[in-house]
Amino acid sequence: MIRAKDPNIKTSVFAVMSKMANAYNAVNLSQGFPDFGVSQDLISLVNKYMIEGYNQYAPMPGVGVLREKLSAKIEKLYKYNYNPETEITITAGGTQALHSTISTIVNDGDEVIIFEPAYDSYAPVVRINGGRPVYVRLKYPDYEVNWEAVNQMINSKTKLIIINSPQNPSGKIFSDEDMLNLIRIVSGTKILILSDEVYEHIIFDGKKHNSIAKYPELAERSILVFSFGKMYHATGWKLGYFAAPEKITEEIRKIHQFTVFAANTPIQYALAEYLDKEDEYLKLPKFYQDKRDFFNGMLKDIGFDIIPAGGTYFQTVNFSDLTDETDFQLAERLTKKFGIAAIPMSSFYHNEENTKTLRFCFAKKDEVLKQAAEKLDEFYTQAKKQLNLF
Ligand code: PMP
Ligand code: GLN
C-alpha cells in the first residue's frame, strides 16, 4: 500500500473549504485569494515575453534581471544587500520556497519552533523530514508572543525557528520589541530562522513591516520567503522567491533544483519589468486596510466583537457567545445553511483545539464582502433568537 510519509497529513483545510464553498455555491471567504483581477499591464507583459519566445527553462536560480530587481527592492526597503547571483532564488510560489528550505535544513531529531496558530504548511514538511515541531502558542486575543516560553523551549536540538509576520491566520505583526527578543534568544546559538514574509506589503495602521532584513544579526542566519501571488493578486501564477546568505542558499538550491529545477520563465521576465512600478505594491496597505475596515465595520454593526487584524488579508472572528458548536461544525453549517464559507481556526493548531474562532479572507470585491456580511447577519440574528437574547 502507498501512504504519504506522515500518516497525520490530511488534505489541506483550504482545499476542503473551497470545495465545500463551491459545492454549496457559498460566498467563499475561506481559502485566501483575491477575487480582483491581475493588472492588464502585467498580463500584457507576460503575453509579450511569451510571444517574444521566452518560453524555455529559466536559469536554475531564476531569471537574472528579476533577481537583480528584487535585490534592489529589498535593499531600498530594508537596507540589507543580498547578492542577486548567489543569495536570491526564484521559486514556484512561497510554498516551494518553504518546502525546499525546511527540507534542506531539517534532519532526523531536529526541533523546529512554530508559533500557533500557524500556517498549515510548516509542520508537515518538518515531520516528513524527520524533524519535530515544537509549538509556542500566541496569546489570545491579541496573539502576542510569550518570549520567555520560547526561551525555555530552546535546547541543543533546536535547529530552526519559523516566524511569519504579518501572520496568517491571526493578523499579528511582529514589533521591533519582538525582533529584539528574537535576537536575544538566538544569539550565541546556531539556530536558523525561516521568516515567512509573504504579507510584507499588507500591513495596516501606519505600521512598517519589520523584515528580518532590517536586523543584520538575524539576516545572517535567516531565510526570507516572499510571494508574488500576494503582491500582484496572482496566487494562481505560483511564483515566489527566497533570500538567504550565500552559504545557506547554496545548500537550499541543491534541493530546489530537484524540486522544480526552475520556475516559470515568461512570468519572471514580466515581473522583472513590472517591479519598476513601485506604487503597485506600495499602495497595498491602504487598499487592504480599506477592505478590512469595510468588512469589520459591517460585522461590528451586526454585533460581532472584533479585534482588527494588524496585517494580512485575514480577519478572525470569535463565535463563543453565539453557539456551542466547534469551529469546524460552525464553518460547515455556515457554508451549507447560510452560504458563507470561512476557515475554522482549529485547523491552525496541531491539537485541533476548538478556539471557537473563524478566519475570513477579506481580499474580495466590496459587493462580495457585503453579501458575506448579509449572510452573517442572518446567522447572527438566528443564533441570538435561539439564545433568547432578542
Ligand atoms: N506563507 C503564508 C503565510 C501564506 O499565507 C501562503 C499562501 N497564502 C504562502 C506562504 C504560500 O505562498 P504561495 O501561494 O506563493 O505558494
Ligand atoms: N495561503 C492561503 C490561505 O491561507 C491558501 C493557500 C493554499 O490554498 N494552499 O488561505
Short mmCIF file of C-alpha atoms and ligand atoms in Angstrom, two decimals:
data_model
loop_
_atom_site.label_atom_id
_atom_site.label_comp_id
_atom_site.label_asym_id
_atom_site.label_seq_id
_atom_site.Cartn_x
_atom_site.Cartn_y
_atom_site.Cartn_z
CA MET A 1 0.00 0.00 0.00
CA ILE A 2 1.17 3.51 -0.77
CA ARG A 3 0.94 6.06 2.03
CA ALA A 4 2.16 9.63 2.34
CA LYS A 5 5.26 9.53 4.58
CA ASP A 6 3.47 11.08 7.52
CA PRO A 7 0.12 9.47 8.35
CA ASN A 8 -1.00 12.67 10.11
CA ILE A 9 -1.08 14.66 6.90
CA LYS A 10 -4.63 15.39 5.83
CA THR A 11 -5.97 17.23 2.83
CA SER A 12 -5.33 20.94 3.43
CA VAL A 13 -8.26 22.80 5.00
CA PHE A 14 -8.04 25.31 2.14
CA ALA A 15 -8.82 22.60 -0.41
CA VAL A 16 -11.59 21.19 1.81
CA MET A 17 -13.33 24.50 2.47
CA SER A 18 -13.06 25.87 -1.08
CA LYS A 19 -14.53 22.62 -2.41
CA MET A 20 -17.39 22.85 0.10
CA ALA A 21 -17.96 26.52 -0.76
CA ASN A 22 -18.16 25.68 -4.47
CA ALA A 23 -20.44 22.69 -3.90
CA TYR A 24 -22.91 24.84 -1.91
CA ASN A 25 -22.45 27.95 -4.02
CA ALA A 26 -21.40 29.85 -0.90
CA VAL A 27 -19.58 33.17 -0.75
CA ASN A 28 -16.04 31.91 -0.32
CA LEU A 29 -14.11 33.82 2.34
CA SER A 30 -12.27 30.64 3.33
CA GLN A 31 -9.14 29.97 1.23
CA GLY A 32 -7.07 33.13 0.91
CA PHE A 33 -7.08 34.53 -2.60
CA PRO A 34 -8.21 37.85 -4.09
CA ASP A 35 -11.21 37.96 -6.42
CA PHE A 36 -9.97 41.05 -8.28
CA GLY A 37 -8.03 40.80 -11.50
CA VAL A 38 -4.31 40.99 -12.16
CA SER A 39 -3.27 44.30 -13.76
CA GLN A 40 -3.77 44.31 -17.54
CA ASP A 41 -0.29 45.83 -17.95
CA LEU A 42 1.27 42.88 -16.17
CA ILE A 43 -0.77 40.40 -18.21
CA SER A 44 0.33 42.19 -21.41
CA LEU A 45 3.95 41.89 -20.31
CA VAL A 46 3.60 38.13 -19.76
CA ASN A 47 2.00 37.89 -23.17
CA LYS A 48 4.79 39.96 -24.71
CA TYR A 49 7.53 37.75 -23.31
CA MET A 50 5.72 34.60 -24.41
CA ILE A 51 5.33 35.94 -27.94
CA GLU A 52 8.96 37.04 -28.00
CA GLY A 53 9.96 33.45 -27.29
CA TYR A 54 10.93 33.43 -23.61
CA ASN A 55 9.40 30.00 -23.22
CA GLN A 56 12.26 27.66 -22.34
CA TYR A 57 13.84 26.86 -18.98
CA ALA A 58 14.94 29.80 -16.89
CA PRO A 59 18.34 29.56 -15.20
CA MET A 60 18.04 27.23 -12.19
CA PRO A 61 18.05 30.03 -9.54
CA GLY A 62 15.74 32.24 -11.62
CA VAL A 63 15.96 34.91 -14.32
CA GLY A 64 18.93 37.19 -13.58
CA VAL A 65 17.22 40.53 -14.21
CA LEU A 66 14.41 39.58 -11.81
CA ARG A 67 16.86 38.66 -9.07
CA GLU A 68 18.65 41.97 -9.57
CA LYS A 69 15.41 43.93 -9.27
CA LEU A 70 14.47 42.00 -6.11
CA SER A 71 17.83 42.61 -4.54
CA ALA A 72 17.42 46.35 -5.20
CA LYS A 73 13.89 46.28 -3.78
CA ILE A 74 14.95 44.59 -0.54
CA GLU A 75 17.89 46.96 -0.17
CA LYS A 76 15.71 50.01 -0.70
CA LEU A 77 13.01 48.90 1.75
CA TYR A 78 15.03 47.12 4.42
CA LYS A 79 18.62 48.35 3.91
CA TYR A 80 20.18 44.92 3.55
CA ASN A 81 22.05 43.77 0.48
CA TYR A 82 21.52 40.30 -0.97
CA ASN A 83 23.77 39.36 -3.86
CA PRO A 84 21.34 38.62 -6.72
CA GLU A 85 23.65 35.98 -8.17
CA THR A 86 24.22 33.94 -5.03
CA GLU A 87 21.60 34.96 -2.47
CA ILE A 88 18.23 35.28 -4.22
CA THR A 89 16.35 32.35 -5.75
CA ILE A 90 13.04 32.34 -7.64
CA THR A 91 10.65 29.54 -6.70
CA ALA A 92 7.29 28.09 -7.69
CA GLY A 93 5.46 30.14 -5.06
CA GLY A 94 6.26 30.78 -1.43
CA THR A 95 5.14 27.21 -0.76
CA GLN A 96 8.02 25.71 -2.68
CA ALA A 97 10.50 28.09 -1.04
CA LEU A 98 9.24 26.94 2.37
CA HIS A 99 9.37 23.29 1.36
CA SER A 100 12.86 23.44 -0.14
CA THR A 101 14.18 25.41 2.84
CA ILE A 102 12.78 23.11 5.50
CA SER A 103 13.81 20.00 3.54
CA THR A 104 17.36 21.31 3.33
CA ILE A 105 17.74 22.28 6.94
CA VAL A 106 15.74 19.79 8.98
CA ASN A 107 17.07 16.30 9.66
CA ASP A 108 16.11 13.42 11.93
CA GLY A 109 15.58 14.54 15.50
CA ASP A 110 15.86 18.28 14.83
CA GLU A 111 13.40 20.51 16.64
CA VAL A 112 11.66 23.39 14.91
CA ILE A 113 9.82 26.11 16.81
CA ILE A 114 6.49 27.09 15.29
CA PHE A 115 4.12 29.77 16.59
CA GLU A 116 0.47 28.71 16.77
CA PRO A 117 -1.98 29.36 15.24
CA ALA A 118 0.29 28.61 12.27
CA TYR A 119 0.00 28.49 8.51
CA ASP A 120 -0.65 24.88 7.65
CA SER A 121 2.35 24.02 5.50
CA TYR A 122 5.21 24.28 8.02
CA ALA A 123 4.72 21.36 10.40
CA PRO A 124 4.04 18.63 7.81
CA VAL A 125 7.26 19.45 5.97
CA VAL A 126 9.19 19.43 9.25
CA ARG A 127 7.78 16.00 10.07
CA ILE A 128 8.34 14.38 6.68
CA ASN A 129 11.98 15.34 7.06
CA GLY A 130 12.22 13.61 10.43
CA GLY A 131 12.03 16.78 12.50
CA ARG A 132 9.84 17.54 15.48
CA PRO A 133 7.67 20.66 15.52
CA VAL A 134 7.69 22.36 18.92
CA TYR A 135 4.72 24.68 19.32
CA VAL A 136 4.55 28.03 21.07
CA ARG A 137 1.06 29.40 21.45
CA LEU A 138 0.36 33.01 20.68
CA LYS A 139 -1.72 34.52 23.47
CA TYR A 140 -5.37 35.04 22.58
CA PRO A 141 -6.90 37.53 21.78
CA ASP A 142 -4.03 39.78 20.67
CA TYR A 143 -1.78 36.87 19.62
CA GLU A 144 1.24 38.23 21.49
CA VAL A 145 4.40 36.08 21.71
CA ASN A 146 5.49 34.78 25.09
CA TRP A 147 9.24 35.06 24.54
CA GLU A 148 10.02 33.53 27.90
CA ALA A 149 8.21 30.37 26.77
CA VAL A 150 10.23 30.41 23.56
CA ASN A 151 13.43 30.75 25.54
CA GLN A 152 12.53 27.73 27.63
CA MET A 153 11.95 25.58 24.56
CA ILE A 154 15.40 26.20 23.12
CA ASN A 155 17.85 23.33 23.54
CA SER A 156 20.71 21.69 21.67
CA LYS A 157 18.27 20.07 19.22
CA THR A 158 16.63 23.35 18.19
CA LYS A 159 17.57 23.80 14.54
CA LEU A 160 15.10 26.34 13.24
CA ILE A 161 12.56 28.94 14.36
CA ILE A 162 9.80 29.75 11.87
CA ILE A 163 8.30 33.20 12.10
CA ASN A 164 5.58 34.73 9.94
CA SER A 165 4.86 38.43 10.11
CA PRO A 166 2.30 39.70 9.20
CA GLN A 167 0.96 36.38 10.42
CA ASN A 168 -1.54 34.13 8.70
CA PRO A 169 -4.08 33.41 10.20
CA SER A 170 -4.01 35.77 13.21
CA GLY A 171 -3.04 39.05 11.52
CA LYS A 172 -0.41 39.57 14.24
CA ILE A 173 2.60 41.63 13.24
CA PHE A 174 6.00 41.39 14.91
CA SER A 175 7.05 44.60 16.62
CA ASP A 176 10.59 45.86 16.98
CA GLU A 177 10.50 44.51 20.53
CA ASP A 178 9.58 41.04 19.22
CA MET A 179 12.56 41.15 16.89
CA LEU A 180 14.89 42.26 19.69
CA ASN A 181 13.64 39.36 21.79
CA LEU A 182 14.37 37.03 18.91
CA ILE A 183 17.91 38.40 18.66
CA ARG A 184 18.40 37.85 22.37
CA ILE A 185 17.17 34.27 22.15
CA VAL A 186 19.24 33.11 19.19
CA SER A 187 22.46 34.95 19.89
CA GLY A 188 25.22 32.55 20.87
CA THR A 189 23.34 29.61 19.26
CA LYS A 190 23.43 28.08 15.78
CA ILE A 191 19.67 28.31 15.37
CA LEU A 192 18.48 29.35 11.92
CA ILE A 193 15.38 31.42 11.22
CA LEU A 194 12.85 30.90 8.46
CA SER A 195 10.96 34.15 8.07
CA ASP A 196 7.79 33.85 6.03
CA GLU A 197 7.19 37.41 4.81
CA VAL A 198 4.68 36.77 2.06
CA TYR A 199 2.41 39.51 3.51
CA GLU A 200 5.21 42.11 3.76
CA HIS A 201 3.10 44.66 1.84
CA ILE A 202 -0.19 44.01 3.59
CA ILE A 203 0.27 45.83 6.89
CA PHE A 204 -2.05 48.38 8.48
CA ASP A 205 -2.49 51.36 10.77
CA GLY A 206 0.65 53.13 9.53
CA LYS A 207 2.98 50.37 10.78
CA LYS A 208 6.07 49.42 8.80
CA HIS A 209 6.96 45.81 8.09
CA ASN A 210 9.75 44.55 10.35
CA SER A 211 11.55 42.39 7.83
CA ILE A 212 14.32 40.18 9.17
CA ALA A 213 16.45 42.02 6.61
CA LYS A 214 16.25 45.11 8.85
CA TYR A 215 18.21 43.23 11.52
CA PRO A 216 21.63 42.22 10.14
CA GLU A 217 22.42 39.97 13.11
CA LEU A 218 19.27 37.98 12.29
CA ALA A 219 19.58 38.20 8.50
CA GLU A 220 22.91 36.40 8.55
CA ARG A 221 21.20 33.29 9.92
CA SER A 222 17.85 33.63 8.13
CA ILE A 223 15.95 32.57 5.05
CA LEU A 224 13.30 35.09 3.95
CA VAL A 225 10.36 33.85 1.90
CA PHE A 226 8.18 36.04 -0.36
CA SER A 227 5.33 35.51 -2.83
CA PHE A 228 4.32 37.38 -5.98
CA GLY A 229 0.86 35.87 -5.54
CA LYS A 230 0.19 38.31 -2.70
CA MET A 231 1.87 41.31 -4.31
CA TYR A 232 0.01 41.19 -7.59
CA HIS A 233 -3.30 39.40 -6.84
CA ALA A 234 -1.93 36.45 -8.80
CA THR A 235 -1.96 33.48 -6.43
CA GLY A 236 -2.55 31.12 -9.36
CA TRP A 237 0.75 32.02 -11.01
CA LYS A 238 2.65 30.28 -8.22
CA LEU A 239 5.75 32.42 -8.19
CA GLY A 240 7.78 33.44 -5.17
CA TYR A 241 11.37 33.71 -4.01
CA PHE A 242 13.67 33.37 -1.07
CA ALA A 243 16.64 35.42 0.06
CA ALA A 244 19.37 33.98 2.27
CA PRO A 245 23.13 34.27 2.81
CA GLU A 246 25.23 32.55 0.15
CA LYS A 247 26.24 29.51 2.20
CA ILE A 248 22.63 28.74 3.10
CA THR A 249 21.35 29.49 -0.41
CA GLU A 250 23.92 27.16 -1.94
CA GLU A 251 22.50 24.25 0.05
CA ILE A 252 18.83 25.09 -0.50
CA ARG A 253 19.40 25.39 -4.25
CA LYS A 254 20.58 21.76 -4.25
CA ILE A 255 17.08 20.75 -3.18
CA HIS A 256 15.32 23.45 -5.24
CA GLN A 257 16.91 22.18 -8.47
CA PHE A 258 15.43 18.72 -7.97
CA THR A 259 12.05 20.04 -6.92
CA VAL A 260 11.25 22.25 -9.92
CA PHE A 261 14.68 22.96 -11.42
CA ALA A 262 13.46 26.48 -12.31
CA ALA A 263 10.21 28.46 -12.08
CA ASN A 264 8.06 29.76 -14.97
CA THR A 265 10.19 31.78 -17.42
CA PRO A 266 7.97 34.38 -19.21
CA ILE A 267 6.27 35.47 -15.99
CA GLN A 268 9.67 36.05 -14.38
CA TYR A 269 10.66 38.43 -17.20
CA ALA A 270 7.32 40.20 -16.95
CA LEU A 271 7.65 40.60 -13.18
CA ALA A 272 11.15 41.99 -13.56
CA GLU A 273 9.84 44.75 -15.82
CA TYR A 274 6.71 45.37 -13.74
CA LEU A 275 8.68 45.73 -10.48
CA ASP A 276 9.69 49.21 -11.64
CA LYS A 277 6.16 50.35 -10.81
CA GLU A 278 6.77 50.54 -7.07
CA ASP A 279 3.37 52.04 -6.42
CA GLU A 280 1.73 48.75 -7.42
CA TYR A 281 2.88 47.18 -4.16
CA LEU A 282 3.34 50.29 -2.03
CA LYS A 283 -0.37 51.08 -2.39
CA LEU A 284 -1.40 47.72 -0.89
CA PRO A 285 -1.54 48.76 2.79
CA LYS A 286 -4.20 51.39 2.09
CA PHE A 287 -6.04 49.20 -0.40
CA TYR A 288 -6.36 46.29 2.02
CA GLN A 289 -6.88 48.42 5.12
CA ASP A 290 -9.94 49.93 3.42
CA LYS A 291 -11.20 46.38 2.77
CA ARG A 292 -10.55 45.34 6.37
CA ASP A 293 -12.37 48.39 7.72
CA PHE A 294 -15.28 47.96 5.33
CA PHE A 295 -15.74 44.31 6.29
CA ASN A 296 -15.18 44.84 10.02
CA GLY A 297 -17.48 47.86 10.03
CA MET A 298 -20.35 45.73 8.73
CA LEU A 299 -19.61 42.94 11.21
CA LYS A 300 -19.49 45.41 14.10
CA ASP A 301 -22.84 46.87 13.07
CA ILE A 302 -24.28 43.35 13.21
CA GLY A 303 -22.94 42.97 16.75
CA PHE A 304 -19.73 40.96 16.37
CA ASP A 305 -16.90 41.85 18.68
CA ILE A 306 -13.77 42.18 16.54
CA ILE A 307 -10.09 42.83 17.12
CA PRO A 308 -8.89 44.22 13.78
CA ALA A 309 -6.08 42.34 12.02
CA GLY A 310 -2.75 44.22 12.03
CA GLY A 311 -1.82 42.83 8.62
CA THR A 312 -2.57 40.10 6.01
CA TYR A 313 -5.94 39.83 4.28
CA PHE A 314 -7.49 37.75 7.02
CA GLN A 315 -9.78 38.69 9.89
CA THR A 316 -10.52 36.38 12.81
CA VAL A 317 -13.95 36.44 14.45
CA ASN A 318 -14.88 34.72 17.71
CA PHE A 319 -18.27 32.99 17.96
CA SER A 320 -18.14 31.65 21.50
CA ASP A 321 -21.12 33.69 22.71
CA LEU A 322 -23.32 32.58 19.80
CA THR A 323 -23.12 28.80 19.63
CA ASP A 324 -21.83 25.69 21.38
CA GLU A 325 -20.65 24.16 18.12
CA THR A 326 -16.97 23.58 17.41
CA ASP A 327 -15.48 25.98 14.92
CA PHE A 328 -15.38 23.24 12.29
CA GLN A 329 -19.07 22.39 12.82
CA LEU A 330 -19.91 26.06 12.59
CA ALA A 331 -17.82 26.56 9.43
CA GLU A 332 -19.66 23.66 7.84
CA ARG A 333 -23.11 24.92 8.88
CA LEU A 334 -22.35 28.47 7.75
CA THR A 335 -21.29 27.16 4.35
CA LYS A 336 -24.17 24.75 3.84
CA LYS A 337 -27.04 26.60 5.51
CA PHE A 338 -26.10 30.28 5.25
CA GLY A 339 -23.94 30.28 2.11
CA ILE A 340 -20.82 31.81 3.65
CA ALA A 341 -17.52 29.89 3.95
CA ALA A 342 -14.67 30.59 6.38
CA ILE A 343 -11.74 28.63 7.82
CA PRO A 344 -12.08 27.14 11.32
CA MET A 345 -9.09 28.34 13.34
CA SER A 346 -8.67 24.88 14.89
CA SER A 347 -7.05 23.92 11.57
CA PHE A 348 -4.08 26.06 12.53
CA TYR A 349 -3.41 24.27 15.84
CA HIS A 350 -1.64 20.89 15.97
CA ASN A 351 -4.12 19.57 18.54
CA GLU A 352 -7.04 20.99 16.54
CA GLU A 353 -8.03 22.96 19.57
CA ASN A 354 -11.51 24.39 19.32
CA THR A 355 -10.97 28.12 19.71
CA LYS A 356 -14.50 28.98 18.55
CA THR A 357 -12.97 31.37 16.09
CA LEU A 358 -13.18 31.54 12.30
CA ARG A 359 -10.86 33.18 9.78
CA PHE A 360 -12.37 35.24 6.97
CA CYS A 361 -10.47 36.38 3.87
CA PHE A 362 -11.41 39.97 3.01
CA ALA A 363 -9.43 40.16 -0.27
CA LYS A 364 -12.72 40.42 -2.11
CA LYS A 365 -14.71 42.99 -4.06
CA ASP A 366 -16.83 45.22 -1.82
CA GLU A 367 -20.07 43.75 -3.16
CA VAL A 368 -18.88 40.25 -2.24
CA LEU A 369 -17.94 41.40 1.28
CA LYS A 370 -21.40 42.96 1.52
CA GLN A 371 -23.07 39.70 0.54
CA ALA A 372 -20.94 37.89 3.11
CA ALA A 373 -21.99 40.35 5.82
CA GLU A 374 -25.67 39.87 4.93
CA LYS A 375 -25.30 36.12 5.36
CA LEU A 376 -23.50 36.56 8.66
CA ASP A 377 -26.25 38.93 9.78
CA GLU A 378 -28.84 36.19 9.13
CA PHE A 379 -26.78 33.73 11.13
CA TYR A 380 -26.24 36.20 13.98
CA THR A 381 -29.93 37.08 14.24
CA GLN A 382 -30.94 33.42 14.26
CA ALA A 383 -28.28 32.49 16.84
CA LYS A 384 -29.34 35.31 19.18
CA LYS A 385 -33.00 34.32 18.82
CA GLN A 386 -32.15 30.76 19.75
CA LEU A 387 -30.34 32.07 22.80
CA ASN A 388 -33.45 34.15 23.54
CA LEU A 389 -31.40 37.29 23.53
CA PHE A 390 -33.59 39.23 21.12
N1 PMP B 1 3.03 31.53 3.62
C1 PMP B 1 1.87 32.02 4.03
C2 PMP B 1 1.76 32.56 5.40
C3 PMP B 1 0.77 32.02 3.17
O1 PMP B 1 -0.40 32.51 3.58
C4 PMP B 1 0.92 31.50 1.87
C5 PMP B 1 -0.20 31.41 0.89
N2 PMP B 1 -1.23 32.06 1.02
C6 PMP B 1 2.15 31.00 1.49
C7 PMP B 1 3.19 31.01 2.39
C8 PMP B 1 2.36 30.38 0.13
O2 PMP B 1 2.53 31.29 -0.87
P1 PMP B 1 2.31 30.87 -2.39
O3 PMP B 1 0.87 30.98 -2.66
O4 PMP B 1 3.15 31.85 -3.14
O5 PMP B 1 2.81 29.46 -2.54
N1 GLN B 2 -2.42 30.88 1.90
C1 GLN B 2 -3.78 30.75 1.56
C2 GLN B 2 -4.60 30.80 2.82
O1 GLN B 2 -4.08 30.91 3.88
C3 GLN B 2 -4.12 29.49 0.83
C4 GLN B 2 -3.02 28.76 0.23
C5 GLN B 2 -3.45 27.41 -0.22
O2 GLN B 2 -4.58 27.21 -0.64
N2 GLN B 2 -2.59 26.48 -0.08
O3 GLN B 2 -5.79 30.71 2.76
#
